[in-house]
Each structure stands twice: as structure tokens, then as C-alpha cells.
C-alpha positions as CSV (number, residue, x, y, z in Angstrom):
1,M,76.1,99.6,95.4
2,K,76.3,96.5,98.0
3,I,79.6,94.5,98.2
4,A,80.0,90.9,99.5
5,F,83.4,90.3,100.5
6,I,84.5,86.4,101.0
7,V,88.2,86.1,102.6
8,P,89.8,83.2,104.1
9,S,90.4,84.8,107.8
10,L,90.3,88.1,109.4
11,L,94.5,86.9,109.9
12,S,96.8,90.5,108.8
13,M,97.8,88.8,105.8
14,G,98.2,89.8,102.6
15,P,95.4,89.4,100.3
16,I,93.1,90.3,103.8
17,R,94.7,93.9,104.1
18,V,94.1,94.6,100.7
19,V,90.3,94.0,101.0
20,Q,90.3,96.2,104.5
21,D,92.7,99.4,102.3
22,I,89.6,98.9,99.7
23,I,86.4,99.1,102.3
24,E,88.2,101.6,103.9
25,N,88.6,104.1,101.0
26,L,85.1,103.5,99.4
27,P,82.8,106.2,99.2
28,L,79.5,105.6,100.7
29,K,77.7,107.6,98.3
30,V,78.1,104.8,96.0
31,V,78.5,101.4,98.1
32,D,76.3,101.9,100.9
33,E,77.2,98.3,102.3
34,S,80.0,96.5,102.0
35,V,79.9,93.0,104.6
36,V,83.3,90.7,104.5
37,F,82.4,86.8,105.1
38,Y,85.2,85.1,106.4
39,L,85.6,81.2,106.8
40,D,88.4,80.6,109.7
41,D,87.9,82.3,112.9
42,K,91.0,83.5,113.4
43,K,90.9,87.7,113.8
44,E,93.7,90.2,113.9
45,L,92.3,92.7,111.7
46,S,89.3,95.2,112.2
47,F,87.5,96.7,109.6
48,K,84.3,99.9,109.4
49,C,82.2,96.9,108.0
50,R,79.8,94.3,109.4
51,C,81.8,90.5,109.4
52,E,80.6,87.1,109.5
53,K,82.0,83.8,110.4
54,I,80.5,81.2,107.8
55,S,81.6,77.8,107.0
56,L,81.4,76.6,102.9
57,F,78.0,75.0,103.8
58,T,76.8,78.4,104.5
59,K,73.7,79.4,103.0
60,I,74.0,83.3,102.2
61,D,71.4,85.6,100.9
62,F,73.4,87.1,98.0
63,D,70.3,88.6,96.1
64,Q,71.0,91.6,98.3
65,F,74.7,91.7,97.0
66,D,75.2,93.5,93.5
67,V,79.2,92.1,93.6
68,V,80.9,89.1,95.6
69,H,84.0,89.6,95.6
70,T,86.9,87.0,96.5
71,H,90.2,86.0,97.6
72,G,91.5,83.3,97.9
73,L,91.3,79.0,97.2
74,R,88.3,78.4,99.4
75,P,86.1,81.4,99.1
76,D,86.6,80.8,95.4
77,L,85.2,77.7,96.2
78,Y,82.7,78.9,98.2
79,A,81.6,81.5,95.1
80,Y,81.6,78.2,93.1
81,I,79.1,76.2,94.6
82,Y,76.8,78.4,95.5
83,R,77.3,80.5,92.1
84,K,73.6,80.5,90.7
85,H,72.6,82.4,93.8
86,I,75.4,85.3,92.4
87,R,75.1,88.0,90.1
88,K,78.4,89.1,89.6
89,H,81.4,87.4,90.7
90,I,84.8,88.8,91.0
91,T,87.8,87.0,91.8
92,T,90.7,89.0,92.7
93,I,94.2,86.3,92.1
94,H,97.0,87.0,94.5
95,C,99.4,84.5,93.4
96,Y,100.7,82.7,90.6
97,V,98.9,79.1,91.5
98,K,101.0,76.5,89.8
99,E,104.3,78.2,91.8
100,D,103.2,78.8,95.2
101,F,101.2,75.5,95.4
102,S,104.6,74.1,94.3
103,Y,107.0,75.7,97.0
104,Q,104.4,76.0,99.6
105,Y,103.9,71.9,99.1
106,N,105.5,70.0,96.3
107,R,105.2,69.3,92.7
108,M,102.6,66.7,92.9
109,V,100.3,69.0,95.2
110,S,100.4,71.1,92.9
111,A,100.1,69.4,89.7
112,I,96.9,68.2,91.2
113,F,95.3,70.7,92.6
114,S,96.4,73.8,90.3
115,P,94.2,73.2,87.7
116,I,90.9,72.2,90.1
117,W,92.2,76.2,91.2
118,L,92.4,77.3,87.8
119,K,88.9,76.3,87.0
120,L,86.9,78.2,90.1
121,I,88.7,81.3,89.0
122,D,87.5,80.6,85.6
123,S,84.0,80.7,86.6
124,A,83.8,84.1,87.6
125,D,82.6,86.8,85.8
126,N,85.7,89.0,86.1
127,K,89.3,88.6,87.5
128,V,91.5,90.8,88.9
129,V,95.5,90.6,87.9
130,L,97.7,92.7,90.5
131,S,100.8,93.2,87.5
132,N,100.9,93.4,83.5
133,H,102.6,90.2,83.1
134,M,100.1,88.2,85.5
135,N,98.1,89.5,83.2
136,E,100.4,88.1,80.3
137,Y,100.5,84.5,82.0
138,Y,96.7,84.0,83.1
139,T,95.5,84.6,80.1
140,K,97.4,82.0,78.2
141,K,95.7,79.5,81.3
142,L,92.1,80.4,81.2
143,N,89.9,80.2,79.2
144,N,87.1,82.7,79.7
145,G,89.3,85.7,79.4
146,G,87.2,88.7,81.4
147,I,90.7,89.6,83.0
148,T,91.6,93.2,84.7
149,V,95.1,94.5,85.6
150,I,94.8,96.3,89.7
151,P,97.6,96.1,91.5
152,N,97.6,96.3,95.0
153,G,98.0,99.3,96.8
154,R,98.5,100.8,100.8
155,S,97.5,102.8,103.5
156,I,100.4,103.2,106.2
157,S,100.6,105.0,108.9
158,E,104.2,106.1,109.6
159,S,103.0,107.0,113.4
160,E,103.2,103.9,115.0
161,D,105.9,103.0,117.5
162,I,108.0,99.6,117.6
163,P,108.8,97.8,120.5
164,H,111.9,99.5,122.9
165,N,114.1,96.5,122.4
166,D,114.2,96.7,118.8
167,I,114.4,100.2,119.4
168,E,117.6,99.6,121.3
169,L,118.9,97.0,118.9
170,F,118.8,99.4,115.7
171,E,120.5,102.0,117.8
172,N,123.2,99.5,119.2
173,I,124.2,98.4,114.9
174,C,124.1,101.9,114.1
175,L,126.6,102.5,117.0
176,N,129.0,99.9,115.0
177,N,128.5,101.6,112.0
178,K,126.9,98.8,110.3
179,K,123.8,99.1,107.3
180,I,120.8,97.1,108.2
181,L,119.6,95.2,105.4
182,G,116.0,94.6,106.6
183,V,113.3,90.9,105.1
184,V,109.8,91.0,106.2
185,C,107.4,88.5,105.1
186,A,106.9,84.8,105.7
187,I,110.1,82.6,105.8
188,T,109.4,80.4,103.1
189,K,111.7,79.2,100.6
190,R,110.0,80.9,98.1
191,K,111.1,83.7,99.5
192,G,114.4,83.3,98.9
193,I,116.0,85.3,102.0
194,D,118.9,82.1,102.0
195,Q,120.5,83.9,99.2
196,I,122.1,87.2,101.3
197,I,123.8,84.3,104.3
198,P,126.9,83.7,102.7
199,L,127.0,87.7,101.5
200,L,127.3,88.5,105.5
201,S,130.5,86.9,106.1
202,K,131.9,88.8,103.4
203,N,130.3,91.9,104.5
204,P,130.3,92.7,108.3
205,N,129.5,96.1,108.1
206,W,125.8,94.7,106.9
207,H,123.7,93.4,109.9
208,L,120.6,91.3,108.5
209,I,117.2,92.2,110.3
210,I,114.6,89.4,109.3
211,I,110.9,89.8,110.6
212,G,108.7,86.7,110.1
213,E,107.7,83.4,111.0
214,G,107.5,80.7,108.9
215,K,109.0,77.2,108.2
216,E,112.3,77.8,106.5
217,K,113.2,79.8,110.0
218,E,114.9,77.2,111.4
219,S,116.9,76.1,108.2
220,L,118.6,80.0,108.7
221,I,119.4,80.0,112.0
222,K,121.6,76.9,111.2
223,L,122.8,78.7,108.4
224,K,124.0,81.1,111.0
225,N,125.3,79.1,113.4
226,L,127.1,77.3,110.9
227,R,129.0,80.6,109.4
228,N,129.3,81.9,113.1
229,L,127.6,85.1,111.6
230,E,126.5,88.0,114.6
231,N,125.4,90.4,111.7
232,I,122.2,88.7,111.4
233,S,119.1,89.2,113.7
234,F,115.4,87.2,113.7
235,L,113.3,89.4,115.7
236,G,109.8,87.0,114.8
237,Y,106.8,88.2,113.9
238,R,105.8,91.7,114.2
239,S,102.1,93.6,113.3
240,S,102.6,96.3,111.0
241,G,106.0,95.4,109.9
242,H,106.3,98.6,107.6
243,R,107.1,100.3,111.5
244,Y,110.7,99.2,111.1
245,F,110.9,100.4,106.7
246,K,112.5,103.6,108.6
247,Y,115.4,101.8,110.1
248,F,116.5,99.9,107.4
249,D,119.0,101.0,104.7
250,V,118.1,98.3,101.9
251,F,114.7,96.4,102.0
252,L,115.3,93.2,100.2
253,M,112.9,91.3,98.1
254,L,114.7,88.4,97.4
255,S,111.5,85.9,96.5
256,R,111.9,83.0,93.5
257,S,107.8,83.4,93.3
258,E,105.5,86.2,94.1
259,G,102.2,88.0,93.1
260,F,102.4,91.7,94.0
261,P,103.7,91.8,97.9
262,L,102.5,94.2,99.9
263,S,105.4,94.8,101.7
264,L,107.3,96.2,98.6
265,I,104.7,99.3,98.5
266,E,104.8,99.4,102.0
267,A,108.7,99.8,101.1
268,S,108.1,102.3,98.7
269,A,105.3,104.5,100.4
270,M,108.2,104.5,103.3
271,G,111.0,105.9,100.7
272,C,112.7,102.6,101.9
273,P,115.4,102.2,98.9
274,A,114.6,98.3,97.4
275,V,117.3,95.6,96.3
276,C,114.5,92.8,94.1
277,S,114.9,89.7,92.4
278,D,114.9,90.2,88.6
279,L,111.5,88.2,88.3
280,P,108.9,89.4,85.5
281,Q,106.8,90.7,87.8
282,F,108.8,93.2,89.3
283,T,111.0,94.5,86.0
284,Y,107.3,94.8,84.1
285,E,106.8,97.4,87.1
286,F,109.9,99.4,88.1
287,T,112.4,100.5,86.4
288,E,116.2,100.6,87.3
289,D,115.9,104.1,88.4
290,E,113.3,103.5,91.2
291,V,114.5,100.0,92.6
292,S,117.9,97.7,92.2
293,F,117.4,94.6,90.4
294,F,119.8,91.3,90.5
295,I,119.8,88.3,89.4
296,L,117.9,85.5,90.8
297,E,119.7,82.6,92.3
298,N,123.5,84.6,92.1
299,K,125.5,85.9,94.8
300,E,127.6,88.3,92.9
301,S,124.9,90.1,91.1
302,L,123.3,90.6,94.5
303,E,126.1,91.9,96.3
304,K,126.7,94.1,93.3
305,A,122.7,95.7,93.6
306,I,122.9,96.1,97.8
307,K,126.3,97.9,97.2
308,H,124.9,100.0,94.7
309,T,121.8,100.9,96.2
310,L,123.9,102.0,99.3
311,E,125.9,104.3,97.5
312,N,122.6,105.9,96.2
313,R,120.3,105.6,98.5
314,D,118.8,109.4,98.5
315,K,118.5,108.8,94.7
316,Y,116.7,105.0,95.2
317,S,114.3,106.1,97.9
318,K,112.9,109.8,96.6
319,R,112.1,108.2,92.7
320,F,110.8,105.1,95.0
321,R,108.4,106.8,96.7
322,T,106.9,108.7,93.7
323,K,106.8,105.7,92.3
324,F,104.1,105.0,94.9
325,L,102.4,108.4,95.1
326,N,101.7,108.0,91.4
327,N,100.8,103.9,91.7
328,F,100.1,102.6,94.3
329,T,98.3,104.3,97.4
330,S,95.1,102.5,98.8
331,K,92.9,105.2,97.6
332,L,94.2,104.9,93.7
333,M,93.8,100.7,94.4
334,S,90.1,101.5,95.8
335,Q,88.4,103.8,92.8
336,R,90.0,101.1,90.3
337,Y,88.3,98.5,92.0
338,L,85.2,100.6,92.3
339,N,85.4,101.0,88.4
340,L,85.5,97.6,88.4
341,Y,82.4,97.2,90.5
342,E,80.5,99.9,88.0
343,N,81.5,97.8,85.1
344,V,80.5,94.7,86.0
345,T,76.8,95.6,87.4
346,S,76.6,97.8,84.5
347,T,76.1,94.6,82.2
348,H,73.7,91.8,81.6
């Protein structure tokens, strides 16, 4: 079997890391060749297969591939343009299209472009969604069926070091007997980080670490300065953000909208207790014994969830880690995709 993956770039972004983990775990005795085609000449990740830069106007000899697997809007558009040359097309939907466009741009952009992307998605032979809630959501929006649920998985190394200056920061925070709350994400309004800022004044024994960059960073810095907060640190972008989970007392997933974030899976892999907003994509997949939930936009609920998790950290750590081993390893994810590849290629 030969698989072609089409991605926007080779940057270290969630969907592209998913492709990296799929390829890493595909058995060579079944999939004898994988090729990654990418549209933007931006590279951070490496793959154990051939990678080739293309444009929307590059014609690929798809006769050699049993499956073409796309990830993202432009890859979906590429597959749509060349659909008649593709044997089987699978797309993985990594977000809630309408909501994602609204937060990333605005409602007008979402109203215009969401129907277009949904049409591209619907043309695929099979659509992969990341959770049971996404399955319910897209079943109502797509006409041609063929939806399969495959949760994201991750493969991480616990031995990777972090910069010495960062280690010193964590050590100083611990010396002051403060609890470390961690956020690892692109800093956008959709990620909801602003919800925690007012609680840092009330809880000076907490210290918030924010790892990432994004257009909302300046707004958060202004909030920090306005409240004269010293218990918040912006570390900026860090590769392999999971390296920092071992220093967090609690990982915060404060999102207003999500697909199924890899950072949450990475936290579970590291046994780092998590506090999550009560989005259905989280409450469908995790129990209250595995993570603590808070009511979105309710600061009292968020404060209560963090305190409860800190008081029961060992229990949450063990159960969260068990959830990862049983559901979210990269090997499990890759095997599920392999089953799908074999299923779609056996049907004509």
C-alpha cells in the first residue's frame, strides 16, 4: 500500500505532528511507501519518508498511491481540484470549521468560507473526526456520510532537556512555595487565557506560565501590567512544549473552541493533571475523575476547579496517565488509521 499525505507545511503544528506520528508507526510490511507533499516552504519537522514541496498547480501522479490523506483547507482544496485522478481520498477534520474561522478572523469570513470548506470536505470518500462530539456535529453538516472517529494520539520523549534559564525560573517559583499553572498553546482569543488573569490577584500563591506566541499576547501583557501581576511569566515559543509539563502542578485548557488539542494528550502522557473548560468535546472524552472541568467564562468555577485539582493532584495524575495509555498513544492512532486505509481500499 502507498499513501500520499498532503499538508500545508512542515511546521510544528498539531495536524502536521499527527501526520508525523501516523507515518512513524505505520508497519512497513503493509504500507511500503509514504510521501508527504507540502504547500508552504516552511520546515521544522522531519519525517522518515520522502517529502516534496508542491503548489496548488503541481500535478502529482496519483496512480501510484492507494490513498491520498489531506489535512487542512488548502490540502482539501488541492484534492478537490485533482479529485478525478485520486483513487481514495481521506481528510482529517482537525477543528470546528465555522467556529474556527470566527475566532481566527470574524463572523463574516466564517459565513463566506465555512460552506466552501465543508463542500471540499464532503467530497472526500471518508472524513475523520477526532471525537464523538465532532461526529455528531459533522453528521448534521455533511451530506455524503463516510465519517470515522479516530482520536489524536501522541508519541513523546520524556528525556528532552529544556533551557537552563527556564529551569532556573521554575526552581525560583518553587522556592517561593508557589504552585505552577501552565498553558501551552498559540495565544489567541479562542484559547481563553484571559479567564485566568483575574484569579492571579486573588491567589498570589499561584504562578502562571504561558508558553507560546500569538496575536493576543500583547493584550494579556496589558492585563498583567494593569493588575501589577508578578506571578505570570511569558516564555514565548518553545519547541516540544510537552517538556515543560513535568514542572506544572496543573495544566490549563481554557479554550472557548477546540478540535482535540494535542497539548491535552501530551499532558495526559506526562501525568500532568488538567483543568478543562466544559466544552462537549472534552466532557464526551474524559470523566470528572480524569480531569477537572469548569464552566466556561465562569471565574468562580475555574478557581474552584484549580483548587480541587491541586488538592487531589496525585489521583488526577494517575488516572489521566492511565487514560493516555488506554486511548491516546500514537501507536493506537496509527493502527486506527491503518484499519481505515485498508477498509477504504478494499471497497470499490
